[in-house]
CSV table of C-alpha atoms and ligand atoms in Angstrom, one decimal:
chain,number,residue,atom,x,y,z
A,1,MET,CA,90.5,126.2,90.8
A,2,ASN,CA,92.1,125.2,94.1
A,3,THR,CA,95.4,127.0,94.2
A,4,LEU,CA,96.9,124.9,97.0
A,5,TYR,CA,99.5,122.5,95.9
A,6,SER,CA,98.6,118.8,96.0
A,7,PHE,CA,101.3,116.6,97.4
A,8,GLY,CA,102.4,115.6,93.9
A,9,GLN,CA,102.7,119.2,92.9
A,10,PHE,CA,104.5,120.0,96.1
A,11,LYS,CA,107.1,117.4,95.2
A,12,TYR,CA,107.4,118.8,91.8
A,13,LEU,CA,107.8,122.3,93.2
A,14,LEU,CA,110.7,121.0,95.4
A,15,LEU,CA,112.2,119.3,92.4
A,16,SER,CA,111.8,122.4,90.2
A,17,LEU,CA,113.3,124.6,92.8
A,18,LEU,CA,116.2,122.3,93.1
A,19,LEU,CA,116.7,122.4,89.3
A,20,LEU,CA,116.4,126.2,89.5
A,21,LEU,CA,119.1,126.3,92.2
A,22,LEU,CA,121.3,124.2,90.0
A,23,SER,CA,120.7,126.5,87.1
A,24,THR,CA,120.4,130.1,88.3
A,25,SER,CA,121.7,132.3,91.0
A,26,SER,CA,118.6,134.6,90.9
A,27,SER,CA,116.9,135.1,94.2
A,28,PRO,CA,113.1,135.3,94.6
A,29,ALA,CA,111.9,138.5,93.0
A,30,SER,CA,109.0,140.7,93.9
A,31,ALA,CA,105.8,139.7,92.1
A,32,TYR,CA,105.3,141.1,88.7
A,33,ILE,CA,101.6,140.9,88.3
A,34,PHE,CA,100.3,143.8,86.3
A,35,SER,CA,96.8,145.3,86.2
A,36,ASP,CA,95.4,146.4,82.9
A,37,GLY,CA,95.0,150.0,84.0
A,38,GLU,CA,98.5,150.2,85.2
A,39,ILE,CA,99.9,149.1,81.8
A,40,SER,CA,97.6,151.1,79.6
A,41,SER,CA,98.4,154.2,81.5
A,42,ARG,CA,102.0,153.8,80.4
A,43,ASN,CA,101.6,152.8,76.9
A,44,ASP,CA,99.3,150.9,74.6
A,45,LEU,CA,101.9,148.2,73.9
A,46,PHE,CA,99.9,146.7,71.0
A,47,ARG,CA,97.4,145.4,73.6
A,48,GLU,CA,94.7,144.6,71.0
A,49,ILE,CA,96.9,142.2,69.1
A,50,LEU,CA,99.4,140.9,71.7
A,51,LYS,CA,96.8,140.4,74.5
A,52,ASP,CA,93.2,140.6,73.5
A,53,GLU,CA,93.4,138.9,70.2
A,54,ALA,CA,96.1,136.4,71.3
A,55,VAL,CA,94.0,135.3,74.3
A,56,ALA,CA,90.9,135.1,72.1
A,57,ARG,CA,92.8,132.9,69.7
A,58,LEU,CA,94.1,130.6,72.5
A,59,ASN,CA,90.6,130.1,73.7
A,60,GLU,CA,89.3,129.5,70.1
A,61,LEU,CA,92.0,127.0,69.4
A,62,GLY,CA,91.4,125.4,72.8
A,63,LYS,CA,87.9,124.4,71.6
A,64,VAL,CA,89.2,122.5,68.6
A,65,SER,CA,89.1,119.0,69.9
A,66,ASP,CA,88.4,115.4,68.7
A,67,ALA,CA,86.6,114.7,72.0
A,68,ASP,CA,83.4,116.0,73.5
A,69,GLY,CA,84.0,117.8,76.8
A,70,TYR,CA,87.8,117.8,76.9
A,71,LEU,CA,90.7,118.9,74.7
A,72,GLU,CA,92.4,116.2,72.6
A,73,ARG,CA,94.2,116.7,69.3
A,74,THR,CA,96.6,114.0,68.2
A,75,PHE,CA,98.8,113.7,65.1
A,76,MET,CA,96.7,114.0,61.9
A,77,SER,CA,93.4,113.7,63.7
A,78,PRO,CA,90.4,115.6,62.3
A,79,ALA,CA,90.7,118.3,65.0
A,80,SER,CA,94.4,118.7,64.2
A,81,LEU,CA,93.5,119.5,60.7
A,82,ARG,CA,90.8,122.0,61.8
A,83,ALA,CA,93.4,123.5,64.2
A,84,GLY,CA,95.9,123.7,61.3
A,85,ASN,CA,93.4,125.5,59.1
A,86,LEU,CA,92.6,128.0,61.8
A,87,ILE,CA,96.3,128.7,62.4
A,88,ARG,CA,97.0,129.0,58.7
A,89,GLY,CA,94.4,131.8,58.5
A,90,TRP,CA,96.2,133.6,61.4
A,91,MET,CA,99.5,133.1,59.7
A,92,GLU,CA,98.1,134.7,56.5
A,93,ASP,CA,96.5,137.5,58.7
A,94,ALA,CA,100.1,138.2,59.9
A,95,GLY,CA,101.3,138.5,56.3
A,96,LEU,CA,103.0,135.1,56.0
A,97,ARG,CA,103.1,132.8,53.0
A,98,THR,CA,101.9,129.4,54.2
A,99,TRP,CA,102.2,125.7,53.3
A,100,VAL,CA,101.9,122.3,54.8
A,101,ASP,CA,104.7,119.8,54.5
A,102,GLN,CA,104.5,116.0,54.0
A,103,LEU,CA,104.8,115.4,57.7
A,104,GLY,CA,101.8,117.6,58.4
A,105,ASN,CA,103.8,120.6,59.8
A,106,LEU,CA,102.3,124.0,59.0
A,107,HIS,CA,104.7,126.7,57.9
A,108,GLY,CA,104.3,130.5,57.6
A,109,ARG,CA,107.2,132.5,56.3
A,110,VAL,CA,108.2,136.0,55.4
A,111,GLU,CA,111.4,136.6,53.5
A,112,GLY,CA,112.2,140.1,54.7
A,113,MET,CA,114.9,142.0,52.8
A,114,ASN,CA,117.1,139.1,52.0
A,115,ALA,CA,115.4,135.8,51.0
A,116,SER,CA,118.7,133.9,50.9
A,117,ALA,CA,119.8,135.0,54.3
A,118,GLU,CA,119.8,132.3,57.1
A,119,ALA,CA,116.2,132.1,58.5
A,120,LEU,CA,115.1,132.4,62.1
A,121,LEU,CA,112.6,129.6,62.8
A,122,ILE,CA,110.1,130.0,65.6
A,123,GLY,CA,107.8,127.2,66.5
A,124,SER,CA,105.8,125.0,68.8
A,125,HIS,CA,103.3,122.2,68.4
A,126,LEU,CA,99.6,122.1,67.5
A,127,ASP,CA,98.9,118.6,68.9
A,128,THR,CA,97.9,118.1,72.5
A,129,VAL,CA,97.7,115.4,75.2
A,130,VAL,CA,94.4,113.8,76.1
A,131,ASP,CA,92.4,116.1,78.4
A,132,ALA,CA,94.9,118.9,77.7
A,133,GLY,CA,95.1,122.6,78.7
A,134,ILE,CA,94.9,125.2,76.0
A,135,PHE,CA,98.4,126.7,76.3
A,136,ASP,CA,100.8,123.8,75.9
A,137,GLY,CA,102.1,124.3,72.3
A,138,SER,CA,99.5,126.8,71.2
A,139,LEU,CA,101.0,129.7,73.2
A,140,GLY,CA,104.3,129.4,71.3
A,141,ILE,CA,102.6,129.5,67.9
A,142,ILE,CA,100.2,132.3,68.8
A,143,SER,CA,102.6,134.6,70.5
A,144,ALA,CA,105.0,134.4,67.5
A,145,LEU,CA,102.1,135.1,65.1
A,146,SER,CA,100.9,138.0,67.2
A,147,ALA,CA,104.4,139.6,67.2
A,148,LEU,CA,104.7,139.2,63.5
A,149,LYS,CA,101.3,140.7,63.0
A,150,VAL,CA,102.4,143.8,64.8
A,151,LEU,CA,105.4,144.1,62.5
A,152,ASN,CA,103.1,143.6,59.5
A,153,ASP,CA,100.7,146.2,60.7
A,154,ASN,CA,103.5,148.6,61.4
A,155,GLY,CA,104.9,148.2,57.9
A,156,THR,CA,108.2,147.0,59.2
A,157,MET,CA,108.0,143.3,58.3
A,158,GLY,CA,109.6,144.0,54.9
A,159,LYS,CA,112.6,145.4,56.7
A,160,LEU,CA,113.6,142.2,58.5
A,161,ARG,CA,117.2,141.3,57.8
A,162,ARG,CA,116.5,137.6,57.5
A,163,PRO,CA,113.5,135.4,56.7
A,164,ILE,CA,111.4,134.5,59.7
A,165,GLU,CA,109.5,131.2,59.6
A,166,VAL,CA,106.8,130.2,62.1
A,167,ILE,CA,106.2,126.4,62.3
A,168,ALA,CA,103.3,124.7,63.9
A,169,PHE,CA,104.6,121.2,64.4
A,170,SER,CA,102.3,118.3,63.8
A,171,ASP,CA,103.4,116.1,66.7
A,172,GLU,CA,105.3,116.8,69.9
A,173,GLU,CA,103.3,114.9,72.5
A,174,GLY,CA,103.6,111.5,70.9
A,175,VAL,CA,100.2,110.5,72.1
A,176,ARG,CA,99.0,108.6,69.0
A,177,PHE,CA,102.3,106.9,68.0
A,178,HIS,CA,104.3,106.9,71.2
A,179,SER,CA,107.1,108.5,69.3
A,180,THR,CA,107.4,112.2,70.0
A,181,PHE,CA,108.6,115.1,67.7
A,182,LEU,CA,107.5,113.4,64.5
A,183,GLY,CA,107.2,116.8,62.8
A,184,SER,CA,110.2,118.6,64.2
A,185,ALA,CA,112.5,115.6,64.0
A,186,ALA,CA,111.7,115.3,60.2
A,187,LEU,CA,112.7,118.9,59.6
A,188,ALA,CA,115.9,118.4,61.7
A,189,GLY,CA,116.7,115.3,59.7
A,190,VAL,CA,116.7,113.0,62.7
A,191,LEU,CA,113.4,111.1,62.1
A,192,PRO,CA,114.4,107.5,61.1
A,193,VAL,CA,112.5,106.1,58.1
A,194,THR,CA,111.4,103.3,60.3
A,195,ALA,CA,109.2,105.9,62.1
A,196,LEU,CA,106.9,105.9,59.1
A,197,GLN,CA,105.8,102.4,59.8
A,198,ILE,CA,105.0,102.8,63.5
A,199,SER,CA,101.3,101.9,64.1
A,200,ASP,CA,98.8,103.4,66.4
A,201,LYS,CA,96.3,101.4,68.5
A,202,SER,CA,94.2,100.6,65.5
A,203,GLY,CA,97.1,99.5,63.3
A,204,VAL,CA,97.2,102.7,61.2
A,205,THR,CA,100.8,103.6,60.5
A,206,VAL,CA,102.3,107.2,60.5
A,207,GLN,CA,102.5,106.8,56.7
A,208,ASP,CA,98.8,105.8,56.4
A,209,ALA,CA,97.7,108.6,58.7
A,210,LEU,CA,99.4,111.1,56.4
A,211,LYS,CA,98.1,109.4,53.3
A,212,GLU,CA,94.5,109.6,54.6
A,213,ASN,CA,95.1,113.4,54.6
A,214,SER,CA,96.6,113.4,51.1
A,215,LEU,CA,100.1,113.8,52.3
A,216,GLU,CA,102.4,111.3,50.5
A,217,ILE,CA,105.4,110.6,52.6
A,218,THR,CA,108.0,108.2,51.2
A,219,GLU,CA,111.5,107.3,52.4
A,220,GLU,CA,113.0,109.6,49.7
A,221,ASN,CA,110.9,112.6,50.4
A,222,LEU,CA,111.4,112.2,54.2
A,223,LEU,CA,115.1,112.8,53.5
A,224,GLN,CA,114.2,115.9,51.5
A,225,LEU,CA,112.2,117.4,54.4
A,226,LYS,CA,115.4,118.0,56.3
A,227,TYR,CA,116.3,121.7,56.3
A,228,ASP,CA,119.8,122.6,55.0
A,229,PRO,CA,121.6,123.7,58.2
A,230,GLY,CA,123.3,126.4,56.2
A,231,SER,CA,119.9,128.0,55.4
A,232,VAL,CA,118.9,128.4,59.1
A,233,TRP,CA,120.2,130.9,61.7
A,234,GLY,CA,118.5,129.5,64.8
A,235,TYR,CA,115.3,128.3,66.4
A,236,ILE,CA,113.4,129.9,69.2
A,237,GLU,CA,110.3,128.6,71.1
A,238,VAL,CA,108.0,130.2,73.6
A,239,HIS,CA,106.3,127.7,75.9
A,240,ILE,CA,104.4,127.7,79.2
A,241,GLU,CA,106.7,126.6,81.9
A,242,GLN,CA,104.6,123.7,83.0
A,243,GLY,CA,106.2,123.9,86.4
A,244,PRO,CA,105.8,126.3,89.4
A,245,VAL,CA,109.2,128.1,89.5
A,246,LEU,CA,108.3,131.3,87.7
A,247,GLU,CA,105.2,131.7,89.8
A,248,TRP,CA,107.2,131.1,92.9
A,249,LEU,CA,109.7,133.7,91.8
A,250,GLY,CA,107.0,136.1,90.8
A,251,PHE,CA,108.3,136.5,87.3
A,252,PRO,CA,106.1,136.2,84.1
A,253,LEU,CA,109.0,135.1,81.8
A,254,GLY,CA,112.1,133.0,82.2
A,255,VAL,CA,114.9,131.9,79.9
A,256,VAL,CA,115.5,128.1,79.5
A,257,LYS,CA,119.0,127.0,80.1
A,258,GLY,CA,118.5,123.4,79.0
A,259,ILE,CA,116.0,120.6,78.6
A,260,ALA,CA,116.1,117.2,80.4
A,261,GLY,CA,116.7,114.1,78.3
A,262,GLN,CA,113.9,111.5,78.1
A,263,THR,CA,113.2,107.9,77.2
A,264,ARG,CA,109.8,106.2,76.6
A,265,LEU,CA,109.5,102.5,77.1
A,266,LYS,CA,106.6,100.1,76.3
A,267,VAL,CA,106.6,97.1,78.6
A,268,THR,CA,104.7,94.0,77.6
A,269,VAL,CA,104.1,91.3,80.2
A,270,ARG,CA,102.6,88.0,79.1
A,271,GLY,CA,101.3,85.3,81.4
A,272,SER,CA,98.8,82.6,81.4
A,273,GLN,CA,95.2,83.7,80.7
A,274,GLY,CA,92.7,81.9,82.8
A,275,HIS,CA,89.5,81.6,84.8
A,276,ALA,CA,89.4,84.0,87.8
A,277,GLY,CA,87.5,81.4,89.9
A,278,THR,CA,89.3,78.2,89.2
A,279,VAL,CA,93.1,78.7,88.9
A,280,PRO,CA,94.6,78.4,92.4
A,281,MET,CA,96.8,81.3,93.4
A,282,SER,CA,99.9,79.2,93.6
A,283,MET,CA,99.4,78.1,90.0
A,284,ARG,CA,99.0,81.5,88.4
A,285,GLN,CA,101.2,83.3,85.9
A,286,ASP,CA,99.4,86.6,86.3
A,287,PRO,CA,100.9,89.4,84.2
A,288,MET,CA,98.7,92.0,86.1
A,289,ALA,CA,100.3,91.2,89.5
A,290,ALA,CA,103.7,91.1,87.8
A,291,ALA,CA,103.1,94.5,86.1
A,292,ALA,CA,102.1,96.0,89.5
A,293,GLU,CA,105.4,94.8,91.0
A,294,LEU,CA,107.3,96.2,88.0
A,295,ILE,CA,105.6,99.6,88.5
A,296,VAL,CA,106.4,99.7,92.2
A,297,LEU,CA,110.0,98.8,91.4
A,298,LEU,CA,110.1,101.7,88.9
A,299,GLU,CA,108.9,104.1,91.5
A,300,SER,CA,111.5,102.9,94.0
A,301,VAL,CA,114.3,103.2,91.5
A,302,CYS,CA,113.4,106.7,90.5
A,303,LYS,CA,112.8,107.9,94.0
A,304,ASN,CA,116.0,106.6,95.3
A,305,PRO,CA,118.4,105.8,92.5
A,306,LYS,CA,121.3,105.8,95.0
A,307,ASP,CA,119.9,102.6,96.4
A,308,PHE,CA,120.0,100.8,93.0
A,309,LEU,CA,123.0,102.3,91.3
A,310,SER,CA,126.6,102.4,92.5
A,311,TYR,CA,129.5,104.7,91.7
A,312,ASP,CA,131.8,101.9,90.6
A,313,GLY,CA,129.2,99.8,88.8
A,314,HIS,CA,127.1,102.4,86.9
A,315,CYS,CA,128.2,105.9,87.5
A,316,ASN,CA,131.9,106.5,87.1
A,317,ASP,CA,131.4,109.8,85.4
A,318,ILE,CA,128.1,110.9,86.7
A,319,SER,CA,126.9,112.4,89.8
A,320,LEU,CA,124.3,110.4,91.7
A,321,GLU,CA,123.4,113.6,93.5
A,322,SER,CA,122.4,115.5,90.4
A,323,LEU,CA,120.6,112.3,89.0
A,324,SER,CA,118.6,112.0,92.2
A,325,SER,CA,117.5,115.6,92.0
A,326,SER,CA,116.2,115.5,88.4
A,327,LEU,CA,115.1,111.9,87.8
A,328,VAL,CA,111.4,111.5,87.3
A,329,CYS,CA,109.5,108.4,86.0
A,330,THR,CA,105.9,107.9,85.1
A,331,VAL,CA,103.6,105.1,84.1
A,332,GLY,CA,100.8,107.0,82.3
A,333,GLU,CA,99.1,104.3,80.3
A,334,ILE,CA,98.3,100.7,81.0
A,335,SER,CA,96.1,98.2,79.1
A,336,THR,CA,95.2,94.6,79.7
A,337,TRP,CA,93.9,91.8,77.6
A,338,PRO,CA,91.2,90.7,77.6
A,339,SER,CA,90.3,93.1,80.3
A,340,ALA,CA,87.3,91.4,82.0
A,341,SER,CA,86.7,91.2,85.8
A,342,ASN,CA,86.5,87.4,85.9
A,343,VAL,CA,89.5,86.7,83.7
A,344,ILE,CA,93.2,86.4,84.7
A,345,PRO,CA,94.7,88.6,82.0
A,346,GLY,CA,96.9,87.1,79.3
A,347,GLN,CA,98.8,90.2,78.7
A,348,VAL,CA,99.4,93.6,80.2
A,349,THR,CA,101.2,96.5,78.6
A,350,PHE,CA,102.2,99.8,80.1
A,351,THR,CA,104.3,102.8,79.2
A,352,VAL,CA,107.2,104.2,81.1
A,353,ASP,CA,108.3,107.9,80.7
A,354,LEU,CA,111.7,108.5,82.3
A,355,ARG,CA,113.6,111.8,82.3
A,356,ALA,CA,116.8,113.2,83.8
A,357,ILE,CA,119.1,116.0,83.1
A,358,ASP,CA,122.1,113.6,83.0
A,359,ASP,CA,122.0,111.4,79.9
A,360,MET,CA,124.5,108.9,81.3
A,361,GLY,CA,122.5,108.7,84.5
A,362,ARG,CA,119.3,108.0,82.6
A,363,GLU,CA,121.1,105.2,80.7
A,364,ALA,CA,122.3,103.7,83.9
A,365,VAL,CA,118.8,103.8,85.4
A,366,ILE,CA,117.3,102.1,82.3
A,367,TYR,CA,120.0,99.4,82.3
A,368,GLU,CA,119.5,98.6,86.0
A,369,LEU,CA,115.7,98.9,85.8
A,370,SER,CA,115.5,96.5,82.9
A,371,ASN,CA,117.8,94.0,84.6
A,372,GLN,CA,115.6,94.0,87.7
A,373,MET,CA,112.4,93.9,85.7
A,374,TYR,CA,113.5,90.8,83.8
A,375,LYS,CA,114.4,89.1,87.2
A,376,ILE,CA,110.9,89.8,88.6
A,377,CYS,CA,109.3,88.4,85.4
A,378,GLU,CA,111.5,85.3,85.6
A,379,ARG,CA,110.6,84.8,89.3
A,380,ARG,CA,106.9,85.1,88.4
A,381,SER,CA,107.2,82.9,85.3
A,382,VAL,CA,105.8,85.5,83.0
A,383,SER,CA,107.5,86.9,79.9
A,384,CYS,CA,108.6,90.4,79.7
A,385,ILE,CA,109.5,92.6,76.7
A,386,ILE,CA,110.9,96.1,77.1
A,387,ASP,CA,110.7,98.2,73.9
A,388,ARG,CA,112.5,101.5,73.7
A,389,LYS,CA,110.0,103.7,71.9
A,390,HIS,CA,111.7,107.1,72.1
A,391,ASP,CA,114.9,108.7,73.2
A,392,ALA,CA,116.0,112.3,73.3
A,393,ASN,CA,119.2,113.4,74.9
A,394,ALA,CA,119.3,116.4,77.2
A,395,VAL,CA,119.8,119.7,75.3
A,396,VAL,CA,121.8,122.8,76.3
A,397,CYS,CA,120.3,126.0,74.9
A,398,ASP,CA,122.6,128.3,72.9
A,399,SER,CA,124.1,131.0,75.2
A,400,GLU,CA,123.9,133.8,72.6
A,401,LEU,CA,120.3,133.1,71.8
A,402,SER,CA,119.5,132.8,75.4
A,403,SER,CA,121.0,136.1,76.3
A,404,GLN,CA,119.1,137.7,73.4
A,405,LEU,CA,115.9,136.2,74.7
A,406,LYS,CA,116.8,137.4,78.2
A,407,SER,CA,117.2,141.0,76.9
A,408,ALA,CA,114.0,140.7,75.0
A,409,ALA,CA,112.1,139.5,78.0
A,410,TYR,CA,113.7,142.2,80.1
A,411,SER,CA,112.7,144.9,77.6
A,412,ALA,CA,109.1,143.5,77.5
A,413,LEU,CA,108.8,143.5,81.3
A,414,ARG,CA,110.3,147.0,81.5
A,415,LYS,CA,107.7,148.3,79.1
A,416,MET,CA,104.9,146.7,81.1
A,417,ALA,CA,106.1,147.4,84.6
A,418,GLY,CA,108.3,150.4,84.3
A,419,ASP,CA,111.5,149.9,86.4
A,420,ILE,CA,112.6,146.3,86.9
A,421,GLN,CA,115.2,145.5,89.4
A,422,ASP,CA,115.5,141.8,89.1
A,423,GLU,CA,117.2,139.8,86.4
A,424,THR,CA,115.1,137.5,84.2
A,425,PRO,CA,115.3,134.0,85.8
A,426,THR,CA,117.1,131.2,84.0
A,427,LEU,CA,115.7,127.7,84.5
A,428,MET,CA,115.9,124.1,83.4
A,429,SER,CA,113.0,122.3,81.6
A,430,GLY,CA,111.8,118.9,82.8
A,431,ALA,CA,109.3,118.8,80.0
A,432,GLY,CA,110.3,117.9,76.4
A,433,HIS,CA,109.9,120.4,73.6
A,434,ASP,CA,110.3,120.6,69.8
A,435,ALA,CA,113.5,122.6,70.5
A,436,MET,CA,115.1,119.2,71.5
A,437,ALA,CA,114.7,117.9,67.9
A,438,MET,CA,115.5,121.2,66.3
A,439,SER,CA,118.8,121.3,68.3
A,440,HIS,CA,120.1,118.7,65.8
A,441,LEU,CA,119.7,121.2,63.1
A,442,THR,CA,120.6,124.6,64.6
A,443,LYS,CA,121.2,126.5,67.8
A,444,VAL,CA,118.1,126.7,70.0
A,445,GLY,CA,116.7,129.1,72.6
A,446,MET,CA,113.5,129.0,74.7
A,447,LEU,CA,111.4,131.4,76.7
A,448,PHE,CA,109.1,130.1,79.4
A,449,VAL,CA,105.9,131.8,80.5
A,450,ARG,CA,104.6,131.5,84.0
A,451,CYS,CA,101.6,129.3,84.6
A,452,ARG,CA,99.2,129.0,87.5
A,453,GLY,CA,100.3,126.5,90.2
A,454,GLY,CA,102.8,124.9,87.8
A,455,VAL,CA,99.9,122.8,86.4
A,456,SER,CA,100.0,121.5,82.8
A,457,HIS,CA,98.8,118.5,80.9
A,458,SER,CA,95.5,119.2,82.6
A,459,PRO,CA,92.5,121.4,81.7
A,460,ALA,CA,93.4,123.4,84.8
A,461,GLU,CA,96.4,124.8,82.9
A,462,ASN,CA,96.3,128.6,83.1
A,463,VAL,CA,98.3,131.6,82.0
A,464,LEU,CA,97.4,135.2,83.0
A,465,ASP,CA,96.3,137.3,80.0
A,466,GLU,CA,99.0,139.8,81.0
A,467,ASP,CA,101.6,137.1,80.8
A,468,VAL,CA,100.4,136.2,77.3
A,469,TRP,CA,100.9,139.8,76.5
A,470,ALA,CA,104.4,139.8,78.0
A,471,ALA,CA,105.3,136.8,75.9
A,472,GLY,CA,104.1,138.5,72.7
A,473,LEU,CA,106.0,141.7,73.6
A,474,ALA,CA,109.2,139.7,74.3
A,475,ILE,CA,109.0,138.0,70.9
A,476,LEU,CA,108.3,141.3,69.3
A,477,ALA,CA,111.4,142.8,71.0
A,478,PHE,CA,113.4,139.8,69.8
A,479,LEU,CA,112.2,140.3,66.2
A,480,GLU,CA,113.0,144.0,66.4
A,481,THR,CA,116.7,143.0,66.8
A,482,GLN,CA,116.4,141.4,63.4
A,483,LEU,CA,115.3,144.6,61.7
B,1,GLV,C1,105.7,117.1,76.4
B,1,GLV,O1,104.8,117.7,76.8
B,1,GLV,C2,106.4,116.2,77.3
B,1,GLV,O2,106.0,115.1,77.5
B,1,GLV,O3,107.4,116.6,77.9
B,2,MN,MN1,102.8,118.8,76.5
B,3,MN,MN1,104.5,121.3,74.8
């Protein structure tokens, strides 16, 4: 793969570094890239399980796809079920009792010495985006299972002071239903019952998709899926960073300080369908041209929110400076009807994904953006509907869990590299994670793992085998504090 940054990645690098500067005082560290020989000469460090087997499992899971030639696993798809079966076998191999809940989440649990103590939940998602990389989601599930397998093989699993439950969530990406965190939000008790009736492109609802797989979800049993907060101690998640900061700092692991809030919109623009050869330009109500203008407006607002928002009008309590450094907006999906080269479309729909660390700033942007979009549609005599499909507020990770994860990461890196001078970095996440939904249930903490070039949501996503090992060792060190 070309390791040079493209312009887009370069912009993201700058953004991430800015976020990092806002969130940590660490200075760039020397590169911790380990060679196999170096590490094995110090210690075995459960290499066969935490590295060799974990990497083999990531590769195996990365082949479980609904598509030929690229990775795609959406909520309740045939490949998602196959992936679930594979992971279930690995959960059992780690000595966990397993089950699937009515939202399709896969659970593996060990009770330890006290089944009624508050449980530690560890999770990530088994679904993927379209044309995905193999680490997003899967790395968190597999590193947790590898660490538990080590405890099981050591005979120490029964000595855990509290139950440990690994959860492979059924939907985090929101590709099929445009509503993310279906699985984790249900367990956290924040999935509205109306979510069961959301339809995919073929008109299949969330409820139907579950029913097709013999999972009966009703309004009543959705409420019962919510975990009792009193039964849970906390939630942790390992995830690839999906950005370039750790690589830039030369560190395999980092602790997440907080996660940016996000909103997803679906914009529908309707105009007058007609013949491409006969309707004069001055008489058209073309939703495609209107959509193009709306998308360029979105880009301008998100590049320079200061030009569109004002302190007195929108932002009494928020800092435009911090908004400008974290705001990112994307149109990732667009479709037209009837989609033929000689037809002026009747309708265009597109998605908007909008994220910022500042929730009030995000709201102000959506308010201003919507106003300006409606004005453009009015001027062009097309109709415009803006649906809010998903919202998640920014999340601050728990400081106690974060410092425990920091110590665990430090201990893992020390074991691998010997003496370590630098502090484990702390960084913000621009990407969304199941931890956002789980934060409504319990305290959350996250550990990021370095990835190549900051690339994710792409088949070029890559994590060094040694960094997979480091992640497994860090979770193991964290679990050892629960013995
Ligand atoms: C999840 O990957 C997201 O969209 O942030
Ligand atoms: Mn993702
Ligand atoms: Mn993810």
